[in-house]
mmCIF file of C-alpha atoms in Angstrom:
data_model
loop_
_atom_site.group_PDB
_atom_site.id
_atom_site.type_symbol
_atom_site.label_atom_id
_atom_site.label_comp_id
_atom_site.label_asym_id
_atom_site.label_seq_id
_atom_site.Cartn_x
_atom_site.Cartn_y
_atom_site.Cartn_z
ATOM 1 C CA MET A 1 9.087 -21.038 -14.190
ATOM 2 C CA PHE A 2 10.045 -17.858 -12.527
ATOM 3 C CA LEU A 3 13.457 -16.186 -12.710
ATOM 4 C CA ARG A 4 14.741 -14.316 -9.705
ATOM 5 C CA VAL A 5 16.872 -11.083 -10.166
ATOM 6 C CA ASP A 6 18.495 -9.437 -7.409
ATOM 7 C CA LYS A 7 16.990 -6.077 -7.741
ATOM 8 C CA LEU A 8 13.737 -4.120 -7.042
ATOM 9 C CA GLN A 9 11.632 -3.071 -9.646
ATOM 10 C CA ILE A 10 12.845 0.504 -8.651
ATOM 11 C CA GLU A 11 15.279 2.087 -6.308
ATOM 12 C CA LEU A 12 13.805 3.296 -2.613
ATOM 13 C CA PRO A 13 14.880 6.398 -1.099
ATOM 14 C CA ALA A 14 16.397 5.638 2.487
ATOM 15 C CA PRO A 15 14.165 6.692 5.221
ATOM 16 C CA ALA A 16 14.582 9.667 6.963
ATOM 17 C CA ARG A 17 13.689 8.374 10.191
ATOM 18 C CA GLN A 18 12.462 5.139 11.954
ATOM 19 C CA ASP A 19 8.504 4.957 11.652
ATOM 20 C CA PRO A 20 7.137 1.777 12.395
ATOM 21 C CA ASN A 21 3.680 3.092 12.509
ATOM 22 C CA ALA A 22 4.410 4.190 9.045
ATOM 23 C CA GLY A 23 5.565 0.548 8.205
ATOM 24 C CA ALA A 24 2.109 -1.052 9.569
ATOM 25 C CA ALA A 25 0.196 1.608 7.370
ATOM 26 C CA LEU A 26 2.039 0.380 4.407
ATOM 27 C CA GLN A 27 1.455 -3.378 5.421
ATOM 28 C CA GLU A 28 -1.975 -2.483 3.957
ATOM 29 C CA LEU A 29 -0.626 -2.591 0.319
ATOM 30 C CA LEU A 30 1.001 -6.124 1.093
ATOM 31 C CA GLY A 31 -1.821 -7.926 3.103
ATOM 32 C CA GLY A 32 -4.784 -5.975 2.816
ATOM 33 C CA LYS A 33 -7.933 -6.965 1.062
ATOM 34 C CA TYR A 34 -6.506 -5.108 -2.156
ATOM 35 C CA GLY A 35 -2.835 -5.474 -1.361
ATOM 36 C CA GLU A 36 -0.278 -7.014 -3.457
ATOM 37 C CA MET A 37 -0.819 -10.755 -1.866
ATOM 38 C CA SER A 38 -4.366 -10.384 -3.095
ATOM 39 C CA THR A 39 -3.258 -9.321 -6.831
ATOM 40 C CA LEU A 40 -0.635 -11.913 -6.905
ATOM 41 C CA GLY A 41 -2.631 -14.764 -5.431
ATOM 42 C CA ASN A 42 -5.332 -14.319 -7.602
ATOM 43 C CA TYR A 43 -3.511 -13.652 -10.894
ATOM 44 C CA LEU A 44 -1.143 -16.462 -9.760
ATOM 45 C CA PHE A 45 -3.898 -19.109 -9.714
ATOM 46 C CA GLN A 46 -5.717 -18.069 -12.473
ATOM 47 C CA SER A 47 -2.713 -18.577 -14.848
ATOM 48 C CA PHE A 48 -2.275 -21.897 -13.229
ATOM 49 C CA ASN A 49 -5.981 -22.888 -14.012
ATOM 50 C CA PHE A 50 -6.309 -20.964 -17.160
ATOM 51 C CA ARG A 51 -8.543 -23.302 -19.698
ATOM 52 C CA SER A 52 -7.799 -23.525 -23.291
ATOM 53 C CA LYS A 53 -4.594 -21.669 -23.160
ATOM 54 C CA ASN A 54 -3.347 -22.091 -26.673
ATOM 55 C CA LYS A 55 -6.835 -20.931 -28.165
ATOM 56 C CA LEU A 56 -7.078 -17.725 -25.767
ATOM 57 C CA ARG A 57 -3.141 -17.180 -25.561
ATOM 58 C CA PRO A 58 -3.167 -13.237 -25.569
ATOM 59 C CA PHE A 59 -5.506 -13.348 -22.469
ATOM 60 C CA TYR A 60 -3.525 -16.195 -20.709
ATOM 61 C CA GLU A 61 -0.350 -14.288 -21.230
ATOM 62 C CA LEU A 62 -1.712 -10.840 -20.126
ATOM 63 C CA VAL A 63 -2.576 -12.615 -16.822
ATOM 64 C CA ALA A 64 0.718 -14.528 -16.486
ATOM 65 C CA ALA A 65 2.915 -11.716 -17.433
ATOM 66 C CA ILE A 66 1.076 -9.323 -14.809
ATOM 67 C CA THR A 67 1.507 -12.119 -12.325
ATOM 68 C CA ALA A 68 5.395 -12.188 -12.471
ATOM 69 C CA GLU A 69 5.271 -8.346 -11.828
ATOM 70 C CA GLU A 70 2.842 -8.826 -8.800
ATOM 71 C CA LEU A 71 5.721 -11.119 -7.486
ATOM 72 C CA GLY A 72 8.052 -8.057 -7.392
ATOM 73 C CA HIS A 73 5.398 -5.696 -6.070
ATOM 74 C CA VAL A 74 5.217 -7.961 -2.913
ATOM 75 C CA GLU A 75 8.805 -7.776 -2.634
ATOM 76 C CA LEU A 76 9.148 -3.812 -3.152
ATOM 77 C CA VAL A 77 6.222 -3.363 -0.451
ATOM 78 C CA SER A 78 7.879 -5.776 1.968
ATOM 79 C CA ASN A 79 11.393 -4.015 1.410
ATOM 80 C CA GLY A 80 9.729 -0.596 2.300
ATOM 81 C CA VAL A 81 8.009 -2.130 5.293
ATOM 82 C CA ALA A 82 11.303 -3.181 6.706
ATOM 83 C CA MET A 83 13.013 -0.084 5.783
ATOM 84 C CA LEU A 84 10.448 2.123 8.012
ATOM 85 C CA ASN A 85 10.346 -0.340 10.666
ATOM 86 C CA ASN A 86 14.202 -0.212 11.010
ATOM 87 C CA GLY A 87 14.811 3.428 9.944
ATOM 88 C CA PRO A 88 18.384 4.963 8.685
ATOM 89 C CA ASP A 89 21.197 2.784 8.564
ATOM 90 C CA VAL A 90 23.512 3.339 11.447
ATOM 91 C CA PRO A 91 27.074 1.907 9.976
ATOM 92 C CA GLY A 92 28.770 -0.525 11.930
ATOM 93 C CA ALA A 93 25.743 -1.042 14.073
ATOM 94 C CA ASP A 94 25.946 -4.699 13.360
ATOM 95 C CA GLU A 95 29.526 -5.218 14.585
ATOM 96 C CA GLY A 96 30.224 -6.497 17.961
ATOM 97 C CA ASP A 97 27.770 -8.117 20.314
ATOM 98 C CA GLY A 98 24.207 -6.787 21.875
ATOM 99 C CA GLY A 99 25.578 -5.095 24.606
ATOM 100 C CA ASP A 100 23.675 -4.992 27.895
ATOM 101 C CA ILE A 101 19.916 -5.716 26.798
ATOM 102 C CA SER A 102 18.411 -5.234 30.484
ATOM 103 C CA ASN A 103 17.748 -1.520 30.092
ATOM 104 C CA ALA A 104 14.682 -1.990 27.948
ATOM 105 C CA PRO A 105 16.249 -0.748 24.683
ATOM 106 C CA PHE A 106 13.427 -1.338 22.590
ATOM 107 C CA GLU A 107 10.653 0.056 25.324
ATOM 108 C CA MET A 108 9.098 2.281 22.500
ATOM 109 C CA MET A 109 8.020 -0.881 20.532
ATOM 110 C CA LYS A 110 5.361 -1.724 23.025
ATOM 111 C CA ASP A 111 3.536 1.295 21.960
ATOM 112 C CA ILE A 112 3.460 0.853 18.233
ATOM 113 C CA ARG A 113 0.364 -0.043 16.132
ATOM 114 C CA SER A 114 1.723 -3.208 15.252
ATOM 115 C CA SER A 115 3.994 -4.272 18.056
ATOM 116 C CA ALA A 116 4.085 -7.993 16.600
ATOM 117 C CA SER A 117 6.123 -6.760 13.421
ATOM 118 C CA PHE A 118 9.097 -6.374 16.137
ATOM 119 C CA TYR A 119 8.534 -9.051 18.696
ATOM 120 C CA SER A 120 7.821 -11.810 16.295
ATOM 121 C CA HIS A 121 9.458 -10.303 12.870
ATOM 122 C CA ALA A 122 12.185 -7.956 14.231
ATOM 123 C CA GLY A 123 10.666 -5.344 12.023
ATOM 124 C CA GLY A 124 10.316 -7.396 8.867
ATOM 125 C CA ALA A 125 7.369 -7.541 6.707
ATOM 126 C CA VAL A 126 4.770 -10.723 6.557
ATOM 127 C CA PRO A 127 1.346 -10.951 4.907
ATOM 128 C CA VAL A 128 -0.717 -9.141 7.238
ATOM 129 C CA ASN A 129 -2.716 -6.034 6.786
ATOM 130 C CA SER A 130 -2.417 -2.613 8.873
ATOM 131 C CA ASN A 131 -4.132 -4.280 12.042
ATOM 132 C CA SER A 132 -2.003 -7.331 11.804
ATOM 133 C CA MET A 133 -4.909 -9.224 10.367
ATOM 134 C CA SER A 134 -3.568 -12.325 7.994
ATOM 135 C CA TRP A 135 -4.090 -12.176 4.746
ATOM 136 C CA ASN A 136 -5.493 -15.412 3.372
ATOM 137 C CA VAL A 137 -6.606 -17.466 0.365
ATOM 138 C CA ASP A 138 -10.313 -16.699 0.885
ATOM 139 C CA MET A 139 -9.168 -13.568 -1.016
ATOM 140 C CA VAL A 140 -8.283 -15.651 -4.030
ATOM 141 C CA THR A 141 -10.673 -15.847 -6.700
ATOM 142 C CA THR A 142 -10.265 -18.029 -9.956
ATOM 143 C CA THR A 143 -13.379 -19.185 -11.473
ATOM 144 C CA GLY A 144 -12.170 -20.685 -14.618
ATOM 145 C CA ASN A 145 -14.727 -18.268 -16.466
ATOM 146 C CA VAL A 146 -12.334 -16.023 -18.279
ATOM 147 C CA ILE A 147 -14.903 -12.880 -18.246
ATOM 148 C CA ILE A 148 -15.727 -13.108 -14.595
ATOM 149 C CA ASP A 149 -12.252 -13.575 -13.620
ATOM 150 C CA LEU A 150 -11.266 -10.559 -15.787
ATOM 151 C CA LEU A 151 -13.872 -8.394 -14.286
ATOM 152 C CA HIS A 152 -12.844 -9.510 -11.210
ATOM 153 C CA ASN A 153 -9.191 -8.193 -11.846
ATOM 154 C CA PHE A 154 -10.276 -5.022 -12.901
ATOM 155 C CA HIS A 155 -12.083 -4.661 -9.593
ATOM 156 C CA LEU A 156 -9.339 -5.786 -7.745
ATOM 157 C CA GLU A 157 -6.820 -3.313 -9.413
ATOM 158 C CA CYS A 158 -9.322 -0.160 -9.003
ATOM 159 C CA GLY A 159 -9.857 -1.332 -5.125
ATOM 160 C CA ALA A 160 -5.755 -1.414 -4.929
ATOM 161 C CA ARG A 161 -5.638 2.035 -6.586
ATOM 162 C CA LEU A 162 -7.962 3.234 -3.725
ATOM 163 C CA HIS A 163 -6.113 1.393 -1.107
ATOM 164 C CA LYS A 164 -2.808 3.082 -2.176
ATOM 165 C CA LEU A 165 -4.459 6.608 -2.212
ATOM 166 C CA ARG A 166 -5.502 6.311 0.970
ATOM 167 C CA VAL A 167 -2.415 4.909 2.383
ATOM 168 C CA TYR A 168 -0.469 7.663 0.395
ATOM 169 C CA GLU A 169 -2.919 10.376 1.913
ATOM 170 C CA SER A 170 -1.579 9.111 5.323
ATOM 171 C CA LEU A 171 2.055 9.525 4.988
ATOM 172 C CA THR A 172 3.476 12.985 5.593
ATOM 173 C CA GLN A 173 5.770 14.380 2.736
ATOM 174 C CA ASP A 174 9.128 13.749 4.805
ATOM 175 C CA ASN A 175 7.930 10.039 4.582
ATOM 176 C CA VAL A 176 10.224 9.541 1.370
ATOM 177 C CA THR A 177 9.983 5.903 1.419
ATOM 178 C CA GLY A 178 6.505 5.066 1.764
ATOM 179 C CA ARG A 179 5.279 7.775 -0.541
ATOM 180 C CA GLU A 180 7.827 6.641 -3.197
ATOM 181 C CA ILE A 181 6.386 3.104 -3.077
ATOM 182 C CA CYS A 182 2.653 4.673 -3.286
ATOM 183 C CA GLY A 183 3.692 6.771 -6.280
ATOM 184 C CA TYR A 184 4.924 4.126 -8.264
ATOM 185 C CA LEU A 185 2.516 1.395 -7.759
ATOM 186 C CA LEU A 186 -0.326 3.559 -8.452
ATOM 187 C CA VAL A 187 0.971 4.224 -12.107
ATOM 188 C CA ARG A 188 1.833 0.223 -12.379
ATOM 189 C CA GLY A 189 -1.438 -0.507 -10.813
ATOM 190 C CA GLY A 190 -3.377 1.910 -13.369
ATOM 191 C CA VAL A 191 -1.355 0.159 -16.279
ATOM 192 C CA HIS A 192 -3.035 -3.305 -14.826
ATOM 193 C CA ALA A 193 -6.632 -1.739 -14.908
ATOM 194 C CA HIS A 194 -6.077 -0.492 -18.254
ATOM 195 C CA ALA A 195 -4.962 -3.940 -19.413
ATOM 196 C CA TYR A 196 -7.930 -5.959 -17.964
ATOM 197 C CA ALA A 197 -10.308 -3.148 -19.268
ATOM 198 C CA LEU A 198 -8.648 -3.509 -22.791
ATOM 199 C CA ALA A 199 -9.095 -7.582 -22.300
ATOM 200 C CA LEU A 200 -12.729 -7.297 -21.500
ATOM 201 C CA LYS A 201 -13.528 -4.777 -24.259
ATOM 202 C CA ARG A 202 -11.626 -7.335 -27.118
ATOM 203 C CA LEU A 203 -13.801 -9.933 -25.729
ATOM 204 C CA THR A 204 -17.157 -8.288 -25.327
ATOM 205 C CA GLY A 205 -17.034 -5.077 -27.053
ATOM 206 C CA VAL A 206 -17.828 -3.197 -23.709
ATOM 207 C CA ASP A 207 -15.500 -0.094 -23.297
ATOM 208 C CA ILE A 208 -15.084 -0.578 -19.571
ATOM 209 C CA HIS A 209 -11.841 1.637 -19.662
ATOM 210 C CA GLN A 210 -13.798 4.639 -19.994
ATOM 211 C CA MET A 211 -14.471 4.681 -16.243
ATOM 212 C CA LEU A 212 -10.690 4.827 -15.508
ATOM 213 C CA PRO A 213 -9.179 6.427 -13.701
ATOM 214 C CA THR A 214 -11.199 4.573 -11.003
ATOM 215 C CA PRO A 215 -11.383 6.187 -8.106
ATOM 216 C CA ASN A 216 -11.506 9.477 -10.312
ATOM 217 C CA ILE A 217 -7.894 11.050 -9.609
ATOM 218 C CA PRO A 218 -5.149 11.507 -12.434
ATOM 219 C CA THR A 219 -2.233 10.006 -11.440
ATOM 220 C CA ASP A 220 -0.224 13.396 -12.496
ATOM 221 C CA LYS A 221 -1.702 14.883 -9.497
ATOM 222 C CA ILE A 222 0.484 12.535 -7.387
ATOM 223 C CA PRO A 223 3.930 14.165 -7.297
ATOM 224 C CA GLU A 224 5.842 10.859 -6.730
ATOM 225 C CA SER A 225 4.069 9.460 -9.669
ATOM 226 C CA ARG A 226 5.113 12.044 -12.002
ATOM 227 C CA LYS A 227 8.540 10.904 -13.075
ATOM 228 C CA TYR A 228 7.155 7.568 -13.957
ATOM 229 C CA LEU A 229 4.822 9.061 -16.090
ATOM 230 C CA GLN A 230 7.248 10.994 -17.565
ATOM 231 C CA ALA A 231 9.285 8.013 -18.535
ATOM 232 C CA GLY A 232 6.409 6.315 -19.910
ATOM 233 C CA SER A 233 5.829 3.568 -17.566
ATOM 234 C CA HIS A 234 1.998 4.024 -17.670
ATOM 235 C CA ARG A 235 2.314 2.725 -21.501
ATOM 236 C CA ARG A 236 4.343 -0.485 -20.888
ATOM 237 C CA ILE A 237 3.860 -3.959 -19.711
ATOM 238 C CA TYR A 238 6.805 -6.209 -19.423
ATOM 239 C CA THR A 239 6.779 -9.844 -20.105
ATOM 240 C CA PHE A 240 9.469 -10.926 -17.261
ATOM 241 C CA SER A 241 10.553 -13.288 -19.646
ATOM 242 C CA PRO A 242 13.501 -13.586 -22.255
ATOM 243 C CA GLY A 243 11.114 -14.886 -25.063
ATOM 244 C CA ASP A 244 7.576 -15.884 -23.913
ATOM 245 C CA TYR A 245 4.514 -14.180 -23.620
ATOM 246 C CA GLN A 246 4.730 -11.774 -26.883
ATOM 247 C CA ALA A 247 1.169 -12.541 -27.810
ATOM 248 C CA LEU A 248 -0.189 -10.198 -24.784
ATOM 249 C CA ALA A 249 0.528 -7.443 -27.596
ATOM 250 C CA GLY A 250 -2.734 -8.691 -28.880
ATOM 251 C CA VAL A 251 -4.589 -6.977 -26.030
ATOM 252 C CA TRP A 252 -2.062 -4.489 -24.843
ATOM 253 C CA SER A 253 -2.141 -2.214 -27.909
ATOM 254 C CA GLY A 254 -3.326 1.267 -28.976
ATOM 255 C CA GLU A 255 -2.793 4.509 -27.110
ATOM 256 C CA ALA A 256 -2.565 5.496 -23.101
ATOM 257 C CA LEU A 257 -5.447 6.649 -21.480
ATOM 258 C CA PRO A 258 -6.799 10.365 -22.034
ATOM 259 C CA THR A 259 -5.842 11.056 -18.338
ATOM 260 C CA ASP A 260 -2.257 10.117 -18.836
ATOM 261 C CA PRO A 261 0.525 11.479 -21.069
ATOM 262 C CA PRO A 262 0.100 10.346 -24.770
ATOM 263 C CA GLY A 263 1.841 7.960 -26.275
ATOM 264 C CA PRO A 264 1.470 4.105 -27.653
ATOM 265 C CA LEU A 265 1.192 1.307 -25.655
ATOM 266 C CA GLU A 266 4.108 -1.014 -25.749
ATOM 267 C CA VAL A 267 5.135 -4.526 -24.517
ATOM 268 C CA ILE A 268 8.724 -4.859 -23.196
ATOM 269 C CA GLU A 269 10.244 -8.037 -23.564
ATOM 270 C CA GLY A 270 12.074 -8.821 -20.180
ATOM 271 C CA MET A 271 11.747 -6.597 -17.010
ATOM 272 C CA PRO A 272 12.415 -2.972 -15.917
ATOM 273 C CA GLU A 273 16.016 -1.844 -15.115
ATOM 274 C CA GLY A 274 15.280 -1.838 -11.477
ATOM 275 C CA GLY A 275 17.234 -0.522 -8.608
ATOM 276 C CA LYS A 276 19.455 -2.031 -6.074
ATOM 277 C CA ILE A 277 18.116 -3.571 -2.763
ATOM 278 C CA HIS A 278 18.499 -1.674 0.495
ATOM 279 C CA GLN A 279 20.874 -3.213 2.804
ATOM 280 C CA LEU A 280 19.304 -3.556 6.176
ATOM 281 C CA VAL A 281 22.026 -3.097 8.886
ATOM 282 C CA GLY A 282 21.710 -5.661 11.685
ATOM 283 C CA VAL A 283 20.805 -4.981 15.333
ATOM 284 C CA PRO A 284 22.709 -7.399 17.631
ATOM 285 C CA SER A 285 20.643 -6.266 20.625
ATOM 286 C CA ALA A 286 17.398 -7.523 18.644
ATOM 287 C CA PHE A 287 19.347 -10.632 17.892
ATOM 288 C CA THR A 288 19.290 -9.775 13.990
ATOM 289 C CA PRO A 289 21.341 -11.405 12.347
ATOM 290 C CA ASP A 290 22.439 -12.699 15.961
ATOM 291 C CA TYR A 291 23.649 -11.452 19.435
ATOM 292 C CA ALA A 292 27.265 -11.538 18.328
ATOM 293 C CA PRO A 293 27.624 -11.836 14.610
ATOM 294 C CA GLU A 294 31.183 -11.573 14.017
ATOM 295 C CA GLU A 295 31.929 -15.341 13.230
ATOM 296 C CA MET A 296 28.924 -15.421 10.881
ATOM 297 C CA PHE A 297 30.274 -12.649 9.088
ATOM 298 C CA GLU A 298 33.795 -14.253 8.877
ATOM 299 C CA ILE A 299 32.107 -17.466 7.862
ATOM 300 C CA ALA A 300 30.247 -15.935 4.982
ATOM 301 C CA GLU A 301 33.449 -13.773 3.653
ATOM 302 C CA LYS A 302 35.123 -16.905 3.346
ATOM 303 C CA LEU A 303 32.548 -18.625 1.546
ATOM 304 C CA THR A 304 31.882 -15.758 -0.886
ATOM 305 C CA LYS A 305 35.679 -15.444 -1.718
ATOM 306 C CA ALA A 306 35.867 -19.423 -2.351
ATOM 307 C CA ALA A 307 32.853 -19.152 -4.656
ATOM 308 C CA MET A 308 34.464 -15.982 -6.687
ATOM 309 C CA GLN A 309 37.588 -17.886 -7.161
ATOM 310 C CA GLY A 310 35.738 -21.078 -8.159
ATOM 311 C CA GLY A 311 35.671 -23.040 -4.968
ATOM 312 C CA GLY A 312 32.600 -23.934 -2.894
ATOM 313 C CA SER A 313 33.784 -24.797 0.783
ATOM 314 C CA LEU A 314 36.128 -23.310 3.497
#
C-alpha cells in the first residue's frame, strides 16, 4: 500500500516568469525515455512481480522503497512543469469571472513548443516528453530475472542522469524552479544508481559502481545540487514506510562514493521532511477552476469548516 502525504519531497522556489517552453523542456524529465514515469513504472512492476521475495528480501525491499520515492519524483516534476507553464502567482486572479475572452487573451500560447499543454491541460503536466510524445508502457522492463532487472535499473538511472544534465544545461540561471528540480534529482538519481550498483556487487562480486558517476561529472559541480550534498542526501535511502523495508540496509551500507562528500550510507525510516506544495492560482479566463468560481469557493469553504468541526455536510 502507499501512504499519501500532502507535501513535495522538497519545496520549489516560485518561477520568476511564465516560461511554458521551459515547462516543455522539463516534461522530458517526466515522460521522456529516461524520465520519472519510466523509473516509476519499471520499479513499480518489478516490485509487484519480484520472485522469492522472502528469500531475497534486501533486494526486493530496495526496489520497493525506491519505487515509493519515484512516485514522489513524478509529483515533484509535475508541479514544476505546472509552475513554469503558469508563471508567478497573481493574488486574487481567481476571483470574479473570466471577463471578456473575445480579444485573444492567450494569443502567445499558439506559438509555444507544446501548445497542447495549454489547450488540453490548462498548463498542467501530463506523461509526455518535451515534444508531447506520450510516455507508454513499452518503456517498462520487468523480466523476473533479478540480475537483468537490476542491470536495467542501473542503466535507467545513468540515462536519467544524462537526461537531467542536458535539461539543466538548457535552463538559464534565472529559471530557479527548473534548475532546483534538476539539482535535487541529480543527487537522488545518483543515490539510486549507487544502490543498484551495490546490489549487483552483493550478488555477483562485480564492482559496477566504479563506473559512477555516469556520465562522468561530479554532482558538486552543479550549484543547485551542493546544498543537498552538504545535507547528506547522497548518503540516504528512505523506506517511505513507518516500519517496513528495513532489510534493504543489507544492500545500502558502506561509504559514500569517492566523488561525493564522505560519510556512511544510511537507511532512514519514513520519508524526507519535504516542503509545501505550491498553490497554483486559478485563471478564470482559461476556465480554471471555472469561468466564475465564486460559488465553488463558497461551497468548499463551508465544507472545510464543517469537516474541521466534526460535521460532513452543508
